Short mmCIF file of C-alpha atoms in Angstrom, two decimals:
data_model
loop_
_atom_site.label_atom_id
_atom_site.label_comp_id
_atom_site.label_asym_id
_atom_site.label_seq_id
_atom_site.Cartn_x
_atom_site.Cartn_y
_atom_site.Cartn_z
CA MET X 1 -46.14 87.32 -62.31
CA THR X 2 -47.81 87.41 -65.72
CA LEU X 3 -47.74 85.12 -68.72
CA TRP X 4 -45.33 85.81 -71.56
CA ASN X 5 -46.05 83.97 -74.82
CA GLY X 6 -48.10 81.38 -72.94
CA SER X 7 -45.55 80.62 -70.22
CA TYR X 8 -44.11 82.18 -67.11
CA PRO X 9 -40.91 84.19 -67.69
CA PHE X 10 -38.78 82.48 -65.00
CA TYR X 11 -38.81 79.13 -66.83
CA PRO X 12 -35.83 78.40 -69.08
CA GLY X 13 -36.39 78.40 -72.79
CA ALA X 14 -34.09 75.52 -73.71
CA ASN X 15 -35.19 71.93 -73.27
CA ALA X 16 -33.05 69.34 -71.54
CA CYS X 17 -32.66 66.77 -74.29
CA PHE X 18 -31.24 63.33 -73.66
CA PRO X 19 -27.41 63.48 -73.76
CA PHE X 20 -25.31 61.20 -75.93
CA ASP X 21 -24.11 58.19 -73.94
CA THR X 22 -20.38 58.42 -74.63
CA THR X 23 -19.47 55.67 -72.15
CA ARG X 24 -21.50 53.04 -73.96
CA ALA X 25 -20.21 54.25 -77.32
CA VAL X 26 -16.58 53.92 -76.17
CA ILE X 27 -17.13 50.39 -74.83
CA VAL X 28 -18.89 49.21 -77.99
CA THR X 29 -16.21 50.81 -80.18
CA ILE X 30 -13.39 49.04 -78.30
CA PHE X 31 -14.99 45.61 -78.52
CA LEU X 32 -15.96 46.07 -82.16
CA SER X 33 -12.39 47.10 -82.98
CA MET X 34 -11.11 43.92 -81.35
CA LEU X 35 -13.64 41.86 -83.31
CA VAL X 36 -12.74 43.49 -86.64
CA THR X 37 -9.02 43.01 -85.97
CA SER X 38 -9.58 39.34 -85.23
CA ILE X 39 -11.67 38.87 -88.37
CA ILE X 40 -8.82 40.30 -90.44
CA ILE X 41 -6.42 37.61 -89.21
CA LEU X 42 -9.07 34.88 -89.50
CA PRO X 43 -7.99 33.70 -93.01
CA GLY X 44 -4.58 32.79 -91.55
CA ILE X 45 -6.14 29.97 -89.53
CA ARG X 46 -6.40 26.70 -91.43
CA GLY X 47 -8.94 23.91 -91.30
CA ARG X 48 -12.05 23.58 -89.21
CA GLY X 49 -10.25 25.19 -86.28
CA ARG X 50 -11.09 28.51 -87.94
CA LEU X 51 -14.81 28.08 -87.18
CA PHE X 52 -14.23 27.07 -83.55
CA TRP X 53 -11.81 29.96 -83.05
CA PHE X 54 -14.31 32.47 -84.50
CA LEU X 55 -17.14 31.16 -82.30
CA ARG X 56 -14.97 31.38 -79.18
CA LEU X 57 -13.98 34.93 -80.13
CA VAL X 58 -17.54 36.15 -80.72
CA LEU X 59 -18.91 34.55 -77.55
CA GLY X 60 -16.05 35.80 -75.39
CA LEU X 61 -16.21 39.39 -76.64
CA SER X 62 -20.01 39.47 -76.42
CA MET X 63 -20.03 38.35 -72.80
CA GLY X 64 -17.37 40.86 -71.80
CA ALA X 65 -19.09 43.72 -73.64
CA VAL X 66 -22.44 43.01 -72.00
CA ILE X 67 -21.00 42.70 -68.48
CA LEU X 68 -19.19 46.01 -68.85
CA THR X 69 -21.91 47.93 -70.68
CA VAL X 70 -24.83 47.20 -68.34
CA GLN X 71 -22.87 48.95 -65.58
CA PHE X 72 -23.62 52.28 -67.24
CA THR X 73 -27.05 51.71 -68.81
CA ARG X 74 -30.18 53.34 -67.45
CA ASP X 75 -32.82 50.80 -68.42
CA TRP X 76 -32.69 48.09 -65.75
CA GLU X 77 -36.30 48.97 -65.00
CA THR X 78 -38.50 50.97 -67.36
CA GLY X 79 -42.07 52.15 -67.72
CA TRP X 80 -44.12 54.38 -70.02
CA VAL X 81 -47.55 55.98 -69.82
CA GLN X 82 -49.50 58.34 -72.06
CA ALA X 83 -51.52 60.95 -70.20
CA ASN X 84 -52.99 64.42 -70.27
CA THR X 85 -51.23 66.34 -67.52
CA SER X 86 -50.34 69.84 -66.44
CA TYR X 87 -47.16 71.11 -68.00
CA LYS X 88 -45.85 73.74 -65.56
CA SER X 89 -46.64 74.93 -62.08
CA PHE X 90 -49.06 77.83 -61.56
CA SER X 91 -50.56 77.15 -64.98
CA PRO X 92 -53.84 75.37 -65.79
CA VAL X 93 -52.59 74.43 -69.28
CA GLN X 94 -52.52 70.69 -69.93
CA VAL X 95 -50.58 68.79 -72.58
CA SER X 96 -50.78 65.31 -74.04
CA ALA X 97 -47.44 63.61 -73.46
CA ASP X 98 -45.64 60.30 -73.10
CA ILE X 99 -43.99 60.02 -69.69
CA GLY X 100 -41.17 57.52 -69.23
CA LEU X 101 -39.30 56.27 -66.19
CA HIS X 102 -35.89 54.60 -66.60
CA ILE X 103 -34.12 53.23 -63.52
CA GLY X 104 -30.43 52.31 -63.67
CA LEU X 105 -27.78 51.32 -61.19
CA ALA X 106 -26.55 54.90 -60.79
CA GLY X 107 -29.78 56.87 -60.87
CA VAL X 108 -33.15 57.48 -62.46
CA ASN X 109 -34.12 59.13 -65.75
CA VAL X 110 -37.47 60.80 -66.32
CA THR X 111 -38.60 61.41 -69.89
CA LEU X 112 -41.32 63.78 -71.03
CA ARG X 113 -42.17 63.76 -74.73
CA GLY X 114 -45.10 65.64 -76.16
CA ASN X 115 -47.64 63.87 -78.32
CA PRO X 116 -47.24 65.70 -80.68
CA VAL X 117 -43.89 67.18 -79.74
CA ASN X 118 -44.82 70.77 -80.58
CA GLN X 119 -47.57 72.05 -78.26
CA ILE X 120 -48.44 75.41 -76.68
CA ASN X 121 -45.76 77.06 -78.82
CA GLU X 122 -43.02 74.85 -77.29
CA THR X 123 -41.08 71.72 -78.14
CA ILE X 124 -41.81 69.25 -75.36
CA ASN X 125 -38.91 66.81 -75.32
CA TYR X 126 -37.19 66.41 -71.95
CA ASN X 127 -35.01 63.77 -70.36
CA GLU X 128 -33.60 64.50 -66.90
CA HIS X 129 -31.16 62.34 -64.92
CA PHE X 130 -31.17 62.28 -61.11
CA PRO X 131 -28.14 60.31 -59.79
CA TRP X 132 -27.83 58.36 -56.55
CA ASN X 133 -24.46 56.68 -57.05
CA LEU X 134 -21.51 57.16 -54.70
CA GLY X 135 -20.48 60.79 -54.55
CA ALA X 136 -23.80 62.03 -55.97
CA ASP X 137 -26.52 63.90 -54.10
CA TYR X 138 -30.02 63.07 -55.29
CA GLY X 139 -31.58 65.80 -53.19
CA ARG X 140 -29.28 68.41 -54.70
CA SER X 141 -30.15 67.31 -58.24
CA TYR X 142 -33.83 67.52 -57.41
CA SER X 143 -33.39 71.01 -55.93
CA GLN X 144 -31.57 72.13 -59.07
CA GLY X 145 -34.49 70.83 -61.12
CA LEU X 146 -36.84 72.95 -59.03
CA GLU X 147 -34.64 76.01 -59.56
CA LYS X 148 -34.54 75.46 -63.32
CA GLY X 149 -38.31 75.17 -63.40
CA LEU X 150 -38.55 71.73 -64.99
CA PRO X 151 -42.02 70.58 -66.12
CA SER X 152 -44.32 69.37 -63.38
CA PRO X 153 -44.52 65.69 -64.54
CA ILE X 154 -40.72 65.32 -64.30
CA LEU X 155 -40.57 66.85 -60.84
CA TYR X 156 -43.54 64.77 -59.70
CA VAL X 157 -41.90 61.47 -60.74
CA ALA X 158 -38.47 62.49 -59.41
CA GLU X 159 -39.98 63.42 -56.05
CA LYS X 160 -41.24 59.83 -55.64
CA PHE X 161 -37.61 58.63 -55.51
CA SER X 162 -36.28 61.28 -53.16
CA ALA X 163 -35.13 60.40 -49.66
CA GLN X 164 -37.95 62.47 -48.12
CA SER X 165 -40.69 60.76 -50.14
CA PRO X 166 -43.23 58.57 -48.25
CA CYS X 167 -42.71 55.93 -50.94
CA ALA X 168 -39.45 54.98 -49.17
CA VAL X 169 -37.77 53.57 -52.27
CA HIS X 170 -34.72 55.83 -52.48
CA ARG X 171 -32.58 53.86 -50.03
CA GLN X 172 -33.81 50.58 -51.48
CA TYR X 173 -32.77 51.34 -55.06
CA ARG X 174 -29.57 53.11 -54.05
CA ILE X 175 -28.23 50.18 -52.02
CA ALA X 176 -29.33 47.71 -54.68
CA GLY X 177 -27.47 49.66 -57.35
CA HIS X 178 -24.25 49.66 -55.31
CA TYR X 179 -24.24 45.91 -54.65
CA VAL X 180 -25.30 44.98 -58.18
CA SER X 181 -22.53 47.15 -59.60
CA LEU X 182 -19.98 45.51 -57.29
CA ALA X 183 -21.09 42.01 -58.31
CA LEU X 184 -20.86 42.91 -62.01
CA TRP X 185 -17.35 44.34 -61.62
CA LEU X 186 -16.29 41.08 -59.97
CA ALA X 187 -17.94 39.17 -62.82
CA PHE X 188 -15.96 41.22 -65.35
CA CYS X 189 -12.71 40.36 -63.51
CA THR X 190 -13.51 36.63 -63.48
CA TRP X 191 -14.37 36.83 -67.18
CA LEU X 192 -10.93 38.34 -67.87
CA ILE X 193 -9.28 35.55 -65.85
CA SER X 194 -11.21 32.89 -67.79
CA ILE X 195 -10.05 34.39 -71.11
CA LEU X 196 -6.46 34.33 -69.82
CA LEU X 197 -6.75 30.69 -68.72
CA PHE X 198 -8.21 29.63 -72.06
CA SER X 199 -5.38 31.37 -73.89
CA MET X 200 -2.93 29.40 -71.71
CA SER X 201 -4.77 26.13 -72.58
CA ILE X 202 -5.84 25.60 -68.95
CA LEU X 203 -9.34 24.59 -69.97
CA LEU X 204 -10.72 23.09 -66.77
CA TYR X 205 -9.91 26.11 -64.61
CA GLY X 206 -11.16 28.39 -67.37
CA GLY X 207 -14.49 26.56 -67.20
CA HIS X 208 -14.54 27.02 -63.44
CA MET X 209 -14.01 30.76 -63.85
CA LEU X 210 -16.88 30.90 -66.34
CA LEU X 211 -19.10 29.22 -63.76
CA LEU X 212 -17.99 31.80 -61.20
CA THR X 213 -18.76 34.58 -63.69
CA ALA X 214 -22.25 33.18 -64.23
CA THR X 215 -22.79 32.93 -60.47
CA LEU X 216 -21.86 36.59 -59.96
CA ILE X 217 -24.11 37.78 -62.79
CA LEU X 218 -27.09 35.79 -61.54
CA LEU X 219 -26.39 37.00 -58.00
CA SER X 220 -26.51 40.61 -59.19
CA LEU X 221 -29.88 39.99 -60.83
CA LEU X 222 -31.16 38.36 -57.66
CA LEU X 223 -30.06 41.38 -55.63
CA PHE X 224 -31.84 43.76 -57.99
CA SER X 225 -35.00 41.63 -58.00
CA THR X 226 -35.29 41.18 -54.26
CA THR X 227 -34.76 44.86 -53.49
CA ARG X 228 -37.23 45.96 -56.14
CA ASN X 229 -40.67 46.10 -54.56
CA THR X 230 -43.94 47.60 -55.66
CA LEU X 231 -44.12 51.32 -54.97
CA LYS X 232 -46.11 52.07 -51.84
CA CYS X 233 -47.51 55.20 -53.47
CA PRO X 234 -48.34 54.82 -57.20
CA ILE X 235 -47.25 57.33 -59.79
CA GLN X 236 -50.64 58.60 -60.91
CA PHE X 237 -51.46 60.92 -63.82
CA GLY X 238 -55.15 61.48 -63.74
CA SER X 239 -56.90 58.16 -64.35
CA VAL X 240 -53.73 56.33 -65.49
CA SER X 241 -50.70 55.23 -63.50
CA LEU X 242 -47.09 54.73 -64.48
CA ARG X 243 -46.04 51.09 -63.98
CA THR X 244 -42.55 49.73 -64.48
CA GLY X 245 -41.07 46.38 -65.44
CA TYR X 246 -37.66 44.87 -66.04
CA GLY X 247 -35.77 46.60 -68.82
CA GLU X 248 -33.42 45.51 -71.58
CA SER X 249 -30.30 45.58 -69.40
CA PHE X 250 -31.85 43.14 -66.92
CA TRP X 251 -32.85 40.61 -69.59
CA LEU X 252 -29.56 41.00 -71.43
CA SER X 253 -27.65 40.32 -68.22
CA LEU X 254 -29.84 37.28 -67.55
CA ALA X 255 -29.12 35.89 -71.02
CA THR X 256 -25.37 36.48 -70.56
CA GLY X 257 -25.38 34.80 -67.14
CA LEU X 258 -27.19 31.74 -68.50
CA LEU X 259 -24.79 31.59 -71.46
CA CYS X 260 -21.77 31.65 -69.12
CA LEU X 261 -23.39 28.93 -67.01
CA LEU X 262 -24.03 26.65 -70.01
CA LEU X 263 -20.55 27.16 -71.46
CA GLY X 264 -18.87 26.59 -68.10
CA LEU X 265 -20.85 23.40 -67.44
CA GLY X 266 -20.17 22.18 -70.97
CA ILE X 267 -16.41 22.66 -70.59
CA VAL X 268 -16.30 20.92 -67.19
CA ILE X 269 -18.41 17.97 -68.42
CA LEU X 270 -16.46 17.55 -71.65
CA ASN X 271 -13.18 17.70 -69.74
CA SER X 272 -14.25 14.76 -67.55
CA LEU X 273 -16.05 12.65 -70.19
CA GLN X 274 -14.50 13.44 -73.57
CA PRO X 275 -11.36 15.54 -73.15
CA GLU X 276 -10.25 14.89 -76.74
CA LYS X 277 -13.31 16.64 -78.14
CA LEU X 278 -12.71 19.57 -75.81
CA LYS X 279 -9.13 19.82 -77.06
CA LEU X 280 -10.40 19.68 -80.62
CA ILE X 281 -12.76 22.61 -79.98
CA PHE X 282 -9.91 24.68 -78.55
CA GLY X 283 -7.48 23.62 -81.29
CA LEU X 284 -5.28 21.54 -78.98
CA ASP X 285 -5.81 18.09 -80.55
CA LYS X 286 -2.37 16.99 -81.81
CA SER X 287 -3.03 13.26 -81.88
CA SER X 288 -4.05 13.35 -85.52
CA LYS X 289 -0.77 15.00 -86.50
CA GLU X 290 1.20 12.41 -84.53
CA LYS X 291 -0.69 9.57 -86.22
CA MET X 292 0.04 11.03 -89.63
CA TRP X 293 3.76 11.27 -88.75
CA ASP X 294 3.81 7.68 -87.55
CA LYS X 295 2.10 6.43 -90.72
CA SER X 296 4.41 8.35 -93.04
CA CYS X 297 7.51 7.00 -91.31
CA PRO X 298 6.92 3.37 -90.25
CA PRO X 299 9.83 1.73 -88.39
CA ALA X 300 10.04 -1.13 -90.92
CA GLU X 301 11.29 1.17 -93.66
CA PRO X 302 15.03 1.65 -93.52
CA SER X 303 14.82 5.25 -94.79
CA CYS X 304 12.76 6.39 -91.81
CA SER X 305 14.78 4.77 -89.04
CA ALA X 306 17.85 6.41 -87.68
CA GLN X 307 19.16 3.12 -86.37
CA ASP X 308 18.68 1.38 -89.74
CA GLY X 309 20.90 3.99 -91.34
CA LEU X 310 23.73 2.92 -89.00
CA MET X 311 23.31 -0.85 -89.54
CA VAL X 312 25.73 -2.52 -91.96
CA PRO X 313 25.38 -6.02 -93.44
CA LEU X 314 27.64 -8.66 -91.94
CA SER X 315 29.19 -9.47 -95.33
CA GLU X 316 30.56 -5.96 -95.60
CA VAL X 317 32.14 -5.95 -92.19
CA CYS X 318 35.90 -5.54 -92.53
CA HIS X 319 38.08 -8.13 -90.84
CA VAL X 320 40.76 -6.56 -88.73
CA THR X 321 43.85 -8.61 -87.91
CA ALA X 322 45.83 -7.89 -84.87
CA THR X 323 49.66 -7.96 -85.06
CA LYS X 324 51.90 -8.58 -82.16
CA LEU X 325 54.35 -5.88 -81.33
#
């Protein structure tokens, strides 16, 4: 086999660029549409209840969007390294590239980006996904990558997470992803129930469901943290190694879980100590309207009393004489 334009002829010419995440785009579009629709009807709400209603709307939609979106993200754990490494097998040519590792609940992404992008007469910009979710075969995806002739750094990192690797992390991350995903789906269901209870003015039970939502989110983070251990065999590129840390999805989920916990505790505490203020926040305080009605129609005024309208002075009472038949 001989070189052809600096590369071996059995390698594909097209690069595997990162695909557009349509799932995340659909989720964000749905929640933004709901927010915009609610903002349009916002001027119809009078008084200070408008501010409380808008805050409840933004917080509720934000929590639901985060819980649903992190199910499909691929940055629960991320890491980057810049190294000089071999580009393809059976070739001594080395390139300077940024190598990224992105671990999600459903699989792992390996990124290879040249620095600069154009080197050795090629555009080095790859992002390959190797799934391990239910119904997916990680080994098959890795074999397909070998058949396509992917760059050596991508295959080297992907091999570390295969079931046959001595690193023994494939089963660990796969099981963790399944249980974390299940806990987040349950959290999304409890969030929906809390929104329904708040709309029905059942505030105490809505607060309890928020606490349950926070518990499920924090439990999912605990599951991901405890099953994530240091790799037994490091990912080494020459003198540098690729190290990973918690990604944006992990920290965003943590912030959402803590927010649900604070809101749930606040609702439960206010309901037991100052229920009137809680009703005021949710627009259920009708005592002020009743007081205004009582002041505008005091019982002493004859015009405001139904009984006073039926009372007649004694001087105007007609005397009725009875006649014997």
